Short mmCIF file of C-alpha atoms and ligand atoms in Angstrom, two decimals:
data_model
loop_
_atom_site.label_atom_id
_atom_site.label_comp_id
_atom_site.label_asym_id
_atom_site.label_seq_id
_atom_site.Cartn_x
_atom_site.Cartn_y
_atom_site.Cartn_z
CA MET A 688 -23.48 -7.85 0.04
CA ASP A 689 -21.40 -6.71 -2.92
CA PRO A 690 -17.94 -5.54 -1.96
CA VAL A 691 -17.33 -1.81 -1.56
CA LEU A 692 -14.56 -2.24 -4.09
CA SER A 693 -13.97 -4.98 -6.60
CA VAL A 694 -11.02 -4.72 -8.98
CA GLN A 695 -11.00 -7.38 -11.69
CA GLY A 696 -8.12 -7.95 -14.09
CA VAL A 697 -7.18 -4.28 -14.14
CA THR A 698 -4.29 -3.41 -16.45
CA VAL A 699 -2.71 0.03 -16.89
CA ARG A 700 -0.07 0.74 -19.52
CA PHE A 701 2.31 3.65 -19.94
CA GLY A 702 3.48 3.14 -23.52
CA ASP A 703 5.02 -0.35 -23.56
CA HIS A 704 5.31 -0.46 -19.79
CA LEU A 705 2.74 -2.51 -17.87
CA ALA A 706 2.44 -0.51 -14.65
CA LEU A 707 -0.47 -2.70 -13.51
CA ASN A 708 -0.89 -6.20 -14.86
CA GLN A 709 -4.26 -7.96 -14.36
CA ALA A 710 -4.68 -6.82 -10.78
CA ASP A 711 -7.55 -8.26 -8.74
CA LEU A 712 -8.76 -7.27 -5.31
CA SER A 713 -11.91 -7.14 -3.29
CA LEU A 714 -12.60 -4.98 -0.27
CA ALA A 715 -15.50 -5.28 2.18
CA ALA A 716 -17.10 -2.40 4.08
CA ASN A 717 -15.13 -1.64 7.24
CA GLU A 718 -12.07 -3.54 5.99
CA THR A 719 -8.56 -2.11 5.66
CA LEU A 720 -6.36 -3.49 2.90
CA ALA A 721 -2.72 -2.46 2.89
CA VAL A 722 -1.08 -2.45 -0.54
CA LEU A 723 2.59 -3.24 -0.01
CA GLY A 724 5.37 -3.22 -2.57
CA PRO A 725 8.71 -1.67 -3.46
CA SER A 726 8.97 1.66 -5.22
CA GLY A 727 7.74 1.38 -8.81
CA SER A 728 5.62 -1.74 -8.21
CA GLY A 729 2.41 0.02 -9.27
CA LYS A 730 0.86 0.96 -5.91
CA SER A 731 0.03 4.57 -6.80
CA THR A 732 -1.10 3.52 -10.28
CA LEU A 733 -3.59 1.12 -8.67
CA LEU A 734 -5.03 3.89 -6.51
CA ARG A 735 -5.14 6.32 -9.42
CA ALA A 736 -6.89 3.73 -11.60
CA ILE A 737 -9.52 3.14 -8.90
CA ALA A 738 -9.99 6.90 -8.60
CA GLY A 739 -10.54 7.14 -12.36
CA LEU A 740 -7.34 9.11 -12.90
CA GLU A 741 -5.68 6.53 -15.19
CA PRO A 742 -7.42 4.91 -18.16
CA LEU A 743 -7.66 1.11 -17.99
CA ALA A 744 -6.12 -0.95 -20.79
CA ALA A 745 -8.21 -3.87 -19.53
CA GLY A 746 -10.35 -4.89 -16.57
CA ARG A 747 -13.24 -3.62 -14.55
CA ILE A 748 -13.71 -1.69 -11.32
CA GLU A 749 -16.96 -2.00 -9.39
CA SER A 750 -18.34 -0.53 -6.21
CA LEU A 751 -21.33 -2.24 -4.57
CA GLY A 752 -21.98 -4.08 -7.82
CA VAL A 753 -21.90 -0.95 -10.02
CA ASP A 754 -19.30 -0.56 -12.79
CA LEU A 755 -17.44 2.71 -12.13
CA ALA A 756 -16.22 3.17 -15.72
CA SER A 757 -18.61 6.02 -16.50
CA PHE A 758 -18.20 7.76 -13.12
CA PRO A 759 -15.78 10.69 -12.84
CA THR A 760 -13.47 10.81 -9.81
CA HIS A 761 -15.67 13.06 -7.68
CA ARG A 762 -18.68 10.78 -8.13
CA ARG A 763 -16.94 7.54 -7.09
CA GLY A 764 -17.60 7.95 -3.35
CA LEU A 765 -13.88 8.12 -2.54
CA GLY A 766 -11.78 9.98 -0.02
CA LEU A 767 -8.25 10.49 -1.31
CA MET A 768 -5.08 11.45 0.47
CA PHE A 769 -1.51 11.50 -0.80
CA GLN A 770 1.95 11.77 0.70
CA ASP A 771 2.06 15.56 0.31
CA ALA A 772 -0.98 17.18 1.82
CA THR A 773 -1.29 19.90 -0.87
CA LEU A 774 -3.80 21.92 1.12
CA PHE A 775 -5.28 25.01 -0.52
CA PRO A 776 -3.06 27.86 0.75
CA HIS A 777 -5.71 30.58 0.37
CA ARG A 778 -8.25 28.82 2.63
CA ASP A 779 -8.05 28.33 6.37
CA VAL A 780 -8.12 24.87 7.96
CA LEU A 781 -11.93 24.70 8.14
CA GLY A 782 -12.22 25.98 4.56
CA ASN A 783 -9.92 23.20 3.38
CA VAL A 784 -11.96 20.50 5.11
CA MET A 785 -15.21 21.99 3.76
CA PHE A 786 -13.94 21.84 0.20
CA GLY A 787 -15.32 18.40 -0.74
CA LEU A 788 -18.65 19.17 0.91
CA THR A 789 -19.08 22.43 -0.98
CA MET A 790 -18.18 20.58 -4.19
CA LYS A 791 -20.98 18.14 -3.45
CA GLY A 792 -23.36 21.09 -3.26
CA GLU A 793 -23.94 20.87 0.47
CA LYS A 794 -25.37 23.93 2.25
CA ARG A 795 -22.82 26.06 4.07
CA GLY A 796 -24.31 25.59 7.54
CA GLN A 797 -24.30 21.82 7.20
CA SER A 798 -20.79 21.80 5.68
CA ILE A 799 -19.39 23.73 8.63
CA GLY A 800 -20.84 21.22 11.10
CA ARG A 801 -19.53 18.23 9.16
CA ALA A 802 -16.10 19.79 8.64
CA GLN A 803 -15.84 20.50 12.38
CA ALA A 804 -16.81 16.91 13.14
CA ALA A 805 -14.11 15.66 10.74
CA LEU A 806 -11.52 17.92 12.40
CA GLU A 807 -12.53 16.46 15.75
CA LEU A 808 -11.94 12.94 14.43
CA VAL A 809 -8.30 13.82 13.76
CA GLY A 810 -7.85 15.93 16.91
CA MET A 811 -7.60 19.26 15.04
CA GLU A 812 -10.83 20.99 16.11
CA LYS A 813 -8.89 23.81 17.80
CA PHE A 814 -7.16 24.64 14.51
CA ALA A 815 -10.29 25.45 12.47
CA ASP A 816 -9.50 29.16 12.00
CA ARG A 817 -5.76 28.73 11.50
CA SER A 818 -4.04 29.48 8.22
CA VAL A 819 -2.69 26.28 6.66
CA SER A 820 0.71 27.91 6.14
CA ASP A 821 1.25 27.86 9.94
CA LEU A 822 0.80 24.10 10.25
CA SER A 823 3.56 21.57 10.89
CA GLY A 824 3.89 18.63 8.50
CA GLY A 825 1.99 16.32 10.84
CA GLU A 826 -0.80 18.85 11.40
CA ALA A 827 -1.16 19.41 7.65
CA GLN A 828 -1.53 15.65 7.12
CA ARG A 829 -4.22 15.51 9.82
CA VAL A 830 -6.11 18.28 8.03
CA ALA A 831 -5.75 16.45 4.72
CA LEU A 832 -7.14 13.33 6.39
CA ALA A 833 -10.07 15.31 7.80
CA ARG A 834 -10.70 16.74 4.31
CA ALA A 835 -10.79 13.22 2.85
CA LEU A 836 -13.10 11.97 5.63
CA ALA A 837 -15.55 14.89 5.77
CA PRO A 838 -17.79 13.75 2.88
CA GLU A 839 -18.04 10.32 4.60
CA PRO A 840 -16.66 8.34 1.66
CA LYS A 841 -17.45 4.62 1.28
CA LEU A 842 -13.79 4.08 0.51
CA LEU A 843 -10.80 5.99 1.85
CA MET A 844 -7.62 5.68 -0.23
CA LEU A 845 -4.34 6.76 1.33
CA ASP A 846 -1.09 6.79 -0.65
CA GLU A 847 1.91 6.69 1.73
CA PRO A 848 0.00 9.24 3.84
CA PHE A 849 2.65 9.92 6.47
CA GLY A 850 5.70 8.99 4.40
CA ALA A 851 7.16 12.47 4.51
CA LEU A 852 7.03 12.76 8.31
CA ASP A 853 9.70 11.86 10.86
CA ARG A 854 9.38 8.47 12.51
CA PRO A 855 7.85 9.40 15.90
CA ARG A 856 5.20 11.57 14.21
CA ARG A 857 4.55 8.84 11.69
CA GLU A 858 4.10 6.16 14.35
CA GLU A 859 1.77 8.41 16.32
CA LEU A 860 -0.38 9.16 13.27
CA ASN A 861 -0.45 5.50 12.21
CA GLU A 862 -1.68 4.57 15.66
CA GLU A 863 -4.48 7.14 15.39
CA LEU A 864 -5.30 6.08 11.86
CA ARG A 865 -5.69 2.50 13.01
CA SER A 866 -8.13 3.45 15.72
CA LEU A 867 -10.01 5.68 13.23
CA CYS A 868 -10.24 2.82 10.70
CA GLN A 869 -11.70 0.59 13.40
CA ARG A 870 -14.31 3.14 14.46
CA LEU A 871 -15.47 4.34 11.04
CA PRO A 872 -17.67 2.26 8.70
CA THR A 873 -15.35 3.20 5.82
CA ALA A 874 -13.33 0.69 3.79
CA VAL A 875 -9.67 1.73 3.58
CA LEU A 876 -7.05 1.09 0.91
CA LEU A 877 -3.65 2.12 2.22
CA VAL A 878 -0.48 2.16 0.15
CA THR A 879 2.92 1.71 1.80
CA HIS A 880 6.37 0.33 1.01
CA ASP A 881 6.97 -0.46 4.70
CA HIS A 882 5.89 -3.92 5.83
CA THR A 883 5.78 -2.95 9.51
CA GLU A 884 3.25 -0.27 8.61
CA ALA A 885 1.26 -2.67 6.39
CA PHE A 886 1.16 -5.28 9.19
CA ALA A 887 0.11 -2.71 11.80
CA LEU A 888 -2.71 -1.21 9.75
CA GLY A 889 -4.02 -3.83 7.32
CA ASP A 890 -6.68 -6.41 8.11
CA ARG A 891 -5.20 -7.95 4.98
CA VAL A 892 -2.05 -7.11 3.07
CA MET A 893 -1.66 -7.30 -0.71
CA VAL A 894 1.88 -7.51 -2.07
CA LEU A 895 2.52 -5.97 -5.48
CA ARG A 896 5.52 -6.74 -7.63
CA GLU A 897 6.09 -5.13 -11.01
CA GLY A 898 2.39 -4.44 -11.42
CA LYS A 899 1.27 -7.96 -10.48
CA VAL A 900 -0.45 -9.06 -7.29
CA GLU A 901 1.98 -11.50 -5.74
CA GLN A 902 -0.03 -12.46 -2.63
CA THR A 903 -2.97 -11.25 -0.52
CA ALA A 904 -3.28 -12.50 3.05
CA THR A 905 -3.76 -11.45 6.66
CA PRO A 906 -0.57 -10.08 8.26
CA THR A 907 -0.01 -13.25 10.30
CA ASP A 908 -0.57 -15.55 7.31
CA LEU A 909 1.69 -13.44 5.14
CA TRP A 910 4.45 -13.43 7.75
CA ARG A 911 4.17 -17.19 8.35
CA ASN A 912 3.55 -18.31 4.79
CA PRO A 913 5.00 -16.03 2.15
CA ALA A 914 3.93 -17.49 -1.20
CA SER A 915 7.10 -16.71 -3.13
CA PRO A 916 10.78 -15.99 -2.55
CA PHE A 917 10.04 -12.36 -3.52
CA VAL A 918 7.46 -11.91 -0.77
CA ALA A 919 9.67 -13.72 1.74
CA GLU A 920 12.66 -11.54 0.95
CA PHE A 921 10.59 -8.35 0.95
CA LEU A 922 9.35 -9.20 4.46
CA GLY A 923 12.90 -9.75 5.69
CA TRP A 924 13.15 -13.54 5.56
CA ASN A 925 16.44 -15.14 4.59
CA VAL A 926 16.22 -16.41 1.03
CA THR A 927 18.93 -18.90 0.13
CA HIS A 928 19.87 -20.46 -3.20
CA ASP A 929 21.75 -23.73 -3.33
CA ALA A 930 23.99 -25.08 -6.07
CA HIS A 931 21.06 -26.98 -7.63
CA GLY A 932 18.96 -23.86 -8.08
CA ARG A 933 16.71 -24.72 -5.15
CA VAL A 934 15.40 -21.76 -3.22
CA ALA A 935 14.52 -21.77 0.44
CA ALA A 936 13.28 -19.11 2.81
CA ILE A 937 13.99 -19.07 6.53
CA ARG A 938 12.30 -16.76 8.99
CA PRO A 939 14.89 -14.66 10.84
CA ASP A 940 13.38 -15.26 14.27
CA SER A 941 13.37 -19.04 13.82
CA ILE A 942 17.12 -19.55 13.81
CA THR A 943 18.95 -20.34 17.02
CA LEU A 944 22.68 -19.79 17.36
CA THR A 945 24.49 -22.05 19.80
CA CYS A 946 27.95 -21.73 21.23
CA GLU A 947 28.37 -25.44 21.89
CA LEU A 948 28.84 -27.01 18.48
CA ALA A 949 27.23 -30.41 18.02
CA THR A 950 28.74 -32.50 15.24
CA ASP A 951 25.57 -32.56 13.14
CA GLN A 952 25.07 -28.80 13.30
CA GLU A 953 25.81 -26.40 10.53
CA ARG A 954 28.58 -24.05 11.53
CA ALA A 955 28.70 -20.35 10.88
CA THR A 956 30.77 -17.29 11.66
CA VAL A 957 29.31 -14.11 13.09
CA VAL A 958 29.97 -11.29 10.59
CA ALA A 959 27.82 -8.46 11.97
CA ARG A 960 25.54 -7.63 14.85
CA THR A 961 23.12 -4.76 15.37
CA PHE A 962 21.15 -3.84 18.44
CA ARG A 963 17.46 -3.16 17.65
CA LYS A 964 15.59 -2.31 20.86
CA ASN A 965 13.73 -5.59 21.41
CA HIS A 966 16.10 -7.86 19.53
CA TRP A 967 19.60 -8.24 18.22
CA ARG A 968 20.06 -8.78 14.54
CA ILE A 969 23.02 -11.05 13.94
CA ARG A 970 24.43 -11.75 10.48
CA VAL A 971 26.29 -15.03 10.09
CA GLU A 972 28.00 -16.71 7.16
CA THR A 973 27.55 -20.46 7.10
CA ALA A 974 30.15 -23.01 6.08
CA SER A 975 28.23 -23.36 2.80
CA ARG A 976 28.68 -19.60 2.26
CA GLN A 977 25.07 -18.60 2.84
CA ILE A 978 24.49 -15.31 4.62
CA LEU A 979 21.74 -15.56 7.25
CA GLU A 980 20.15 -12.77 9.24
CA VAL A 981 19.16 -14.00 12.69
CA GLU A 982 16.93 -12.20 15.18
CA ILE A 983 17.53 -12.95 18.82
CA ALA A 984 14.93 -11.58 21.23
CA ASN A 985 16.48 -9.31 23.81
CA SER A 986 14.75 -11.10 26.65
CA ASN A 987 16.52 -14.30 25.62
CA SER A 988 17.68 -15.95 28.78
CA ASP A 989 19.93 -18.45 27.01
CA ARG A 990 23.08 -18.15 29.11
CA THR A 991 25.31 -19.44 26.37
CA LEU A 992 24.55 -16.32 24.32
CA GLY A 993 24.60 -13.81 27.13
CA ALA A 994 21.83 -11.23 27.01
CA GLY A 995 20.39 -12.02 23.60
CA GLY A 996 23.39 -11.50 21.38
CA GLU A 997 25.55 -9.19 23.43
CA GLY A 998 27.81 -12.12 24.18
CA LEU A 999 28.48 -12.80 20.50
CA ALA A 1000 31.63 -11.39 18.96
CA ILE A 1001 32.38 -10.72 15.31
CA GLY A 1002 34.41 -13.65 13.96
CA GLN A 1003 33.05 -16.07 16.55
CA SER A 1004 32.08 -19.59 15.49
CA VAL A 1005 28.54 -20.67 16.27
CA GLY A 1006 26.23 -23.58 15.51
CA VAL A 1007 23.08 -22.87 13.52
CA VAL A 1008 19.78 -24.57 14.37
CA ILE A 1009 16.82 -23.83 12.10
CA ASP A 1010 13.27 -24.49 13.25
CA PRO A 1011 11.94 -26.65 10.41
CA GLY A 1012 8.45 -25.19 10.90
CA ALA A 1013 9.71 -21.75 9.89
CA ALA A 1014 11.56 -22.73 6.74
CA ILE A 1015 9.89 -22.96 3.34
CA SER A 1016 11.41 -24.60 0.34
CA PHE A 1017 10.26 -23.24 -2.98
CA SER A 1018 10.33 -25.30 -6.14
CA GLU A 1019 13.21 -24.74 -8.49
CA LEU A 1020 13.20 -21.42 -10.24
CA PRO A 1021 11.91 -21.66 -13.79
CA LEU A 1022 14.85 -21.62 -16.18
CA LYS A 1023 15.24 -18.32 -17.97
CA PRO A 1024 14.58 -18.72 -21.71
P1 ADP B 2010 4.73 2.95 -6.82
O1 ADP B 2010 3.64 3.85 -6.38
O2 ADP B 2010 4.56 1.53 -6.39
O3 ADP B 2010 6.08 3.45 -6.46
P2 ADP B 2010 3.86 3.76 -9.47
O4 ADP B 2010 2.48 3.23 -9.54
O5 ADP B 2010 4.03 5.20 -9.22
O6 ADP B 2010 4.71 2.89 -8.42
O7 ADP B 2010 4.60 3.43 -10.83
C1 ADP B 2010 4.61 2.14 -11.41
C2 ADP B 2010 5.42 2.18 -12.68
O8 ADP B 2010 4.78 2.97 -13.66
C3 ADP B 2010 6.80 2.78 -12.48
O9 ADP B 2010 7.70 2.08 -13.29
C4 ADP B 2010 6.63 4.20 -12.96
O10 ADP B 2010 7.83 4.71 -13.44
C5 ADP B 2010 5.61 4.06 -14.06
N1 ADP B 2010 4.75 5.25 -14.19
C6 ADP B 2010 3.94 5.76 -13.25
N2 ADP B 2010 3.27 6.85 -13.71
C7 ADP B 2010 3.69 7.04 -14.98
C8 ADP B 2010 3.39 7.99 -16.00
N3 ADP B 2010 2.48 8.97 -15.81
N4 ADP B 2010 4.02 7.87 -17.19
C9 ADP B 2010 4.91 6.87 -17.40
N5 ADP B 2010 5.24 5.94 -16.50
C10 ADP B 2010 4.65 6.02 -15.30
MG1 MG B 2011 3.71 5.62 -5.23
#
């Protein structure tokens, strides 16, 4: 079957600036793809281009084998949701969710039923008659999600949907979104700058950098095998540069610190330590002046380190052991012209 979405060599320019540079992606029905990248990497531009809101300088966008070029936004079979809900203030909750259905020319009776079903999906069925101005931020985002889902789009596109909410609310909504994505037959394209969120929600994750697709992989493959120093660093790996211009990446949870220094071990000094619920994050500076971030699981029973890092003091000397299976050496960086 043709993919629900196929993006081929899509380029978007703003003047001289290439906001999207030959982007490719393919999305199957029922699949969730998380688009991950720093601010300004082109994530929103990609979604807007797919929605038909930005003209393409090059490339092609297809859905189920059909070129979307001549289809306006509302005929592309999309559900869209952005960081700010922007609900219609003069309509109640149900009226907001019915909006897309009415636009499609659906009969009022049928629209009401479908809008109520969409509100149920997001746990907001009791709010149907409420004014949207009374809603909390999280409730408003649920209503916006119901509005995007009500017309049963083939593809749901979410741009940092819960980015404006506080962390507990955001985690709760992400959890619900994940279960929704699994239950619904809809393909989902989700934009985020947070790799934890991308890993939790994406069946696959696509990393964007300055408008280019840097890597697309499942969360586990991406975490184990970042394809470039950029991806590695963005995911929180240690990226080191030696005097010969060689670049290596070392996964933070693959480094062991030892208190008993063997002669062949690299030595380092503890420069910082932070407690993070299930692990300690320890920063050390090695004898060769590399800074390494090390994650030590809190359940660590290694007596020499006390309870997973608590026993380490700033300024303390430690030995550094790196699991060779969790270190990647990248070829030398191309010389700048
Ligand atoms: P992201 O969503 O990843 O933060 P965007 O897609 O919004 O990034 O933007 C990508 C790049 O394109 C940025 O450098 C941004 O400044 C630029 N850009 C986005 N929209 C416009 C616009 N309408 N006009 C000019 N430049 C824009
Ligand atoms: Mg954006």
